């Protein structure tokens, strides 16, 4: 008899990243994975080049310099920071350490896909909190809490809806959860948030022992390929993550690049400033041509087509012009496309192609 995985594993649909090729185009415009349209910090590239002669060395398993720099920049305690191979690894580790067979994991109806996979990988059941027109509040999350609830995932801002939950509402959600339920606030797009009232979770982590806040270098810092993310955790949770992570989970090139990127404030503000300008522009221009958009606090916009067939058609129409957006079928939103904010030229090209489609 062949080896068998744990029950439930084979029910998981493997995660598929954004498409990266368009037949006939050598360098298509890839706006399918919320990557940084400016690349990454030139200082990070320079730092990586300098490492050529030290690749035989193991990385610092404790990621000390990067954690110290993060602590200083955000005014946090370095001992409570745990780094990972992307923030996705941190989320995976939390699932591995805190979930048991039969538990329930709450996520927003259109929450980030990973959360569902993490629940299922650990024998837990994903439970969707209902959204209202792509928005969600604390009451919606709290309405699905049960005695089996172990974990609540909140991406703030959320991907793919772009929805930002106001700070007061995040605190209300936390206040309504039993103390033994872990609230994970995923701030993958935190640097793009323009509202003053942002609750990224750091303050909650300082005051409570059931909150974890995660961040990543993949989006606003443009280092998705190197895989660096981190979490700010209560002491006890950091102690758990440091037991379940692999000893060298963040490689040396990634640590060096992330440290250099963190110190390049100019690149970060150029990236976030660009998105602050172009996201509202795209939302406005795309609505003008008769398509539905939703206010986004991230570096992407969700575009509603009337039907799933039309969304497929538009996706193909754009791909045929070398413009790759993300079809949302895999996210359970078959009538939608998600577009990463590109350079000015890329944004204008997508708008022109969408207009041409609508005019035909
Ligand atoms: C992109 C993204 C992540 C994952 O980022 P990595 O750090 O690259 O693993 C996590 N959460 C959300 C909501 C994202 O969109």
XYZ file of C-alpha atoms and ligand atoms in Angstrom:
375
model
C 0.000 0.000 0.000
C 1.297 3.478 -0.900
C 1.911 6.131 1.795
C -1.126 8.306 2.486
C -1.139 11.985 3.521
C -3.255 13.293 6.391
C -6.987 13.398 5.559
C -7.926 16.686 3.888
C -4.549 17.390 2.258
C -5.692 16.126 -1.126
C -8.793 18.364 -0.941
C -6.482 21.387 -1.181
C -6.322 23.084 -4.552
C -2.617 23.958 -5.000
C -1.941 27.715 -4.980
C -1.213 29.151 -8.398
C 0.712 32.401 -8.675
C -0.062 35.133 -11.202
C 0.500 34.313 -14.875
C 3.759 35.756 -16.200
C 3.683 35.192 -19.945
C 1.655 36.446 -22.843
C 2.235 34.425 -26.037
C 4.039 36.507 -28.648
C 5.468 39.028 -26.172
C 9.059 38.818 -25.029
C 8.567 41.268 -22.173
C 4.860 41.511 -21.410
C 3.503 43.875 -18.787
C 2.959 41.727 -15.706
C 0.350 43.232 -13.424
C -0.847 39.959 -11.933
C 0.964 39.579 -8.596
C 1.035 43.032 -6.946
C 4.762 43.332 -7.502
C 6.547 46.677 -7.389
C 6.518 48.427 -10.786
C 9.774 50.245 -9.931
C 11.675 47.039 -9.166
C 13.517 47.340 -5.854
C 15.892 49.692 -4.102
C 19.165 50.197 -6.049
C 20.901 50.026 -2.663
C 19.534 46.489 -2.191
C 20.924 45.445 -5.583
C 24.323 46.933 -4.774
C 24.386 45.129 -1.414
C 23.539 41.812 -3.093
C 26.405 42.230 -5.590
C 28.844 42.647 -2.727
C 27.902 39.194 -1.421
C 29.298 37.242 -4.349
C 32.271 36.047 -2.324
C 30.461 34.967 0.805
C 27.798 32.634 -0.497
C 29.501 29.635 1.105
C 28.627 31.009 4.570
C 25.483 30.047 6.436
C 23.179 32.994 7.082
C 22.674 34.399 10.575
C 19.911 32.090 11.800
C 18.765 34.716 14.279
C 18.477 37.448 11.584
C 19.827 39.835 14.216
C 20.794 42.890 12.155
C 17.558 42.981 10.214
C 15.437 42.462 13.329
C 17.310 45.230 15.140
C 16.814 47.597 12.210
C 13.096 46.757 11.987
C 12.724 47.259 15.740
C 14.400 50.625 15.538
C 12.455 51.821 12.530
C 9.049 50.851 13.915
C 9.862 51.401 17.585
C 9.317 47.743 18.518
C 11.091 45.157 20.666
C 13.566 43.156 18.535
C 13.028 39.973 20.629
C 9.387 39.977 19.552
C 10.205 40.058 15.835
C 10.437 36.779 13.918
C 11.509 36.779 10.269
C 10.376 34.303 7.655
C 10.788 33.151 4.074
C 8.131 35.646 3.026
C 5.318 36.533 5.403
C 3.564 33.509 3.965
C 5.982 31.258 5.850
C 5.111 33.020 9.118
C 1.416 32.433 8.450
C 2.161 28.784 7.650
C 4.135 28.373 10.869
C 1.345 29.896 12.943
C -1.056 27.371 11.403
C 1.328 24.503 12.046
C 1.897 25.498 15.677
C -1.583 26.549 16.743
C -4.130 24.548 14.721
C -5.472 21.105 15.446
C -7.812 18.746 13.604
C -11.408 19.991 13.924
C -10.536 23.636 14.675
C -12.107 26.492 12.755
C -10.230 29.336 11.109
C -12.117 32.513 10.230
C -11.277 34.577 7.179
C -13.170 37.211 5.214
C -15.420 35.919 2.439
C -12.992 37.376 -0.109
C -9.932 37.096 2.075
C -6.431 36.149 0.942
C -6.253 32.610 -0.505
C -3.353 31.414 1.654
C -5.480 31.497 4.804
C -7.801 28.823 3.504
C -4.875 26.611 2.484
C -3.269 27.006 5.908
C -6.467 25.919 7.650
C -6.835 22.868 5.416
C -3.170 21.871 5.646
C -3.664 21.522 9.390
C -6.986 19.697 9.409
C -8.932 22.833 10.353
C -12.052 24.131 8.616
C -11.962 27.558 6.934
C -15.055 29.600 7.883
C -15.952 32.652 5.795
C -17.115 35.867 7.460
C -19.688 37.545 5.182
C -18.702 40.672 3.257
C -21.049 43.371 2.072
C -20.099 44.718 -1.359
C -16.395 43.817 -0.743
C -16.420 45.509 2.696
C -16.426 43.828 6.082
C -16.756 44.894 9.705
C -15.993 43.459 13.143
C -19.561 42.209 13.625
C -19.325 40.082 10.461
C -16.213 38.333 11.781
C -17.665 37.948 15.270
C -20.925 36.506 13.885
C -19.109 33.325 12.834
C -17.056 32.750 15.978
C -17.829 29.371 17.564
C -16.336 27.327 20.395
C -14.132 25.703 17.727
C -12.652 28.976 16.488
C -8.857 29.013 16.996
C -7.631 31.652 14.611
C -8.880 34.729 12.719
C -7.034 36.072 9.682
C -7.500 39.709 8.738
C -5.568 41.140 5.804
C -5.633 44.897 6.304
C -5.699 46.173 3.591
C -7.306 43.063 2.128
C -6.193 41.378 -1.081
C -7.980 41.145 -3.532
C -10.741 43.598 -2.513
C -8.419 46.437 -1.458
C -10.691 47.057 1.547
C -9.185 48.792 4.572
C -10.823 48.137 7.922
C -10.746 51.314 10.046
C -8.604 51.146 13.196
C -11.529 51.359 15.597
C -13.195 48.437 13.847
C -10.040 46.287 14.070
C -9.853 46.998 17.801
C -13.544 46.110 18.137
C -12.896 42.815 16.369
C -10.067 42.022 18.746
C -12.120 43.033 21.798
C -14.913 40.675 20.745
C -12.694 37.592 20.412
C -12.145 35.081 23.213
C -8.609 35.365 24.643
C -7.576 31.947 23.343
C -8.353 32.836 19.723
C -5.354 34.148 17.787
C -5.972 37.255 15.660
C -3.492 37.548 12.791
C -3.349 40.980 11.174
C -1.630 40.664 7.809
C -0.187 44.023 6.804
C 1.299 42.988 3.448
C 0.160 46.370 2.037
C 0.543 48.445 5.227
C 3.079 50.873 3.722
C 0.557 51.948 1.085
C -2.130 52.960 3.597
C -2.875 56.676 3.443
C -5.522 56.925 6.201
C -4.418 58.197 9.619
C -6.585 55.737 11.501
C -4.608 52.598 10.575
C -4.390 49.667 12.956
C -1.628 47.455 11.648
C -1.593 45.484 14.879
C 1.680 46.577 16.539
C -0.122 48.423 19.365
C -2.443 45.454 19.919
C 0.538 43.072 20.089
C 2.090 45.230 22.835
C -1.062 45.015 24.949
C -2.402 41.504 24.345
C -1.076 37.969 24.020
C -3.402 36.780 21.232
C -2.454 39.085 18.336
C 0.262 38.736 15.673
C 1.009 41.394 13.038
C 2.818 40.408 9.845
C 4.669 42.516 7.256
C 6.558 41.765 4.070
C 9.370 43.044 1.864
C 7.578 41.620 -1.185
C 5.317 44.498 -2.151
C 6.285 48.089 -1.331
C 9.980 47.149 -0.970
C 9.955 45.188 -4.237
C 11.776 42.081 -2.985
C 9.180 39.364 -3.681
C 11.777 37.122 -5.328
C 13.980 37.027 -2.250
C 11.211 36.028 0.176
C 11.489 38.081 3.341
C 8.613 38.709 5.715
C 8.323 39.204 9.442
C 5.951 39.117 12.332
C 5.621 41.173 15.485
C 4.436 38.797 18.196
C 3.820 38.560 21.909
C 6.853 36.950 23.637
C 5.222 33.526 24.011
C 4.283 33.370 20.333
C 7.768 34.455 19.213
C 9.134 31.639 21.392
C 6.837 29.160 19.630
C 7.697 30.388 16.123
C 11.406 30.160 16.913
C 10.883 26.490 17.761
C 8.946 25.515 14.637
C 10.778 27.524 11.970
C 13.714 25.999 10.173
C 17.031 27.277 11.586
C 18.086 29.224 8.469
C 14.706 30.173 7.040
C 15.851 33.567 5.724
C 18.831 33.228 3.406
C 21.850 35.525 3.557
C 21.165 37.348 0.281
C 17.610 38.051 1.394
C 18.752 39.381 4.794
C 21.316 41.700 3.224
C 18.956 43.021 0.568
C 16.133 43.580 3.044
C 18.402 45.534 5.389
C 19.581 47.779 2.553
C 16.002 48.212 1.296
C 14.825 49.161 4.768
C 17.385 51.959 4.887
C 16.374 53.313 1.480
C 13.510 55.552 2.525
C 13.635 57.328 -0.809
C 12.721 54.197 -2.782
C 9.884 53.347 -0.404
C 8.332 56.791 -0.541
C 8.677 56.890 -4.328
C 6.823 53.545 -4.543
C 4.052 54.447 -2.145
C 3.711 57.975 -3.567
C 3.300 56.523 -7.060
C 0.539 54.181 -5.917
C -1.159 56.963 -3.954
C -1.422 58.904 -7.205
C -2.255 56.137 -9.686
C -4.641 53.925 -7.714
C -7.321 56.648 -7.409
C -6.669 57.670 -11.021
C -7.260 54.128 -12.268
C -10.338 53.678 -10.080
C -11.827 56.892 -11.489
C -10.883 56.286 -15.143
C -11.988 52.654 -15.127
C -15.379 53.583 -13.657
C -15.763 56.260 -16.332
C -15.694 53.596 -19.054
C -18.477 51.690 -17.324
C -16.625 49.070 -15.290
C -16.939 48.633 -11.549
C -13.990 49.325 -9.256
C -13.635 49.331 -5.473
C -11.637 51.808 -3.395
C -8.265 50.142 -2.772
C -5.786 50.807 0.013
C -3.194 48.543 -1.662
C -1.091 48.680 -4.860
C -3.837 47.061 -6.923
C -7.444 47.566 -8.005
C -10.218 45.028 -8.274
C -12.280 45.449 -11.424
C -15.778 44.002 -11.731
C -16.953 42.724 -15.131
C -20.616 41.919 -15.385
C -20.198 38.168 -15.838
C -17.486 35.523 -15.480
C -17.476 35.050 -19.272
C -16.876 38.749 -19.807
C -14.056 38.740 -17.260
C -12.412 35.855 -19.163
C -12.880 37.691 -22.447
C -11.319 40.892 -21.129
C -8.428 38.938 -19.616
C -7.745 37.322 -23.014
C -8.188 40.613 -24.852
C -5.572 42.220 -22.604
C -3.183 39.246 -22.753
C -3.307 39.418 -26.552
C -1.971 42.976 -26.148
C 0.816 41.947 -23.794
C -1.018 43.113 -20.649
C -1.342 40.495 -17.910
C -3.931 41.057 -15.194
C -5.079 38.475 -12.660
C -8.312 36.611 -13.379
C -10.038 36.081 -10.043
C -11.613 32.652 -10.657
C -9.116 31.018 -8.300
C -10.126 33.515 -5.599
C -13.814 32.615 -5.952
C -14.555 35.874 -7.790
C -15.011 34.671 -11.377
C -16.490 37.955 -12.656
C -13.483 40.017 -11.601
C -9.956 40.951 -12.605
C -7.285 42.386 -10.337
C -4.780 44.846 -11.698
C -1.509 45.745 -9.977
C -0.678 49.435 -10.238
C 1.986 49.701 -12.923
C 4.162 52.496 -14.244
C 2.374 55.477 -15.772
C 2.804 54.013 -19.265
C 1.519 50.603 -18.163
C -1.511 52.097 -16.429
C -2.362 54.172 -19.469
C -1.920 51.130 -21.746
C -4.333 49.043 -19.667
C -6.879 51.856 -19.583
C -6.614 52.297 -23.376
C -7.076 48.557 -23.939
C -10.039 48.380 -21.560
C -11.605 51.373 -23.346
C -11.051 49.658 -26.699
C -12.733 46.521 -25.388
C -15.712 48.454 -24.070
C -16.067 50.397 -27.323
C -16.159 47.329 -29.575
C 1.379 39.156 -1.179
C 0.664 38.866 0.094
C 1.277 38.161 1.142
C 2.510 37.343 0.981
O 3.624 37.940 0.937
P 5.038 37.200 1.043
O 5.672 37.976 2.128
O 5.628 37.395 -0.293
O 4.862 35.762 1.414
C 0.609 37.996 2.330
N -0.636 38.473 2.479
C -1.264 39.131 1.507
C -2.629 39.627 1.756
C -0.650 39.324 0.277
O -1.311 39.904 -0.715
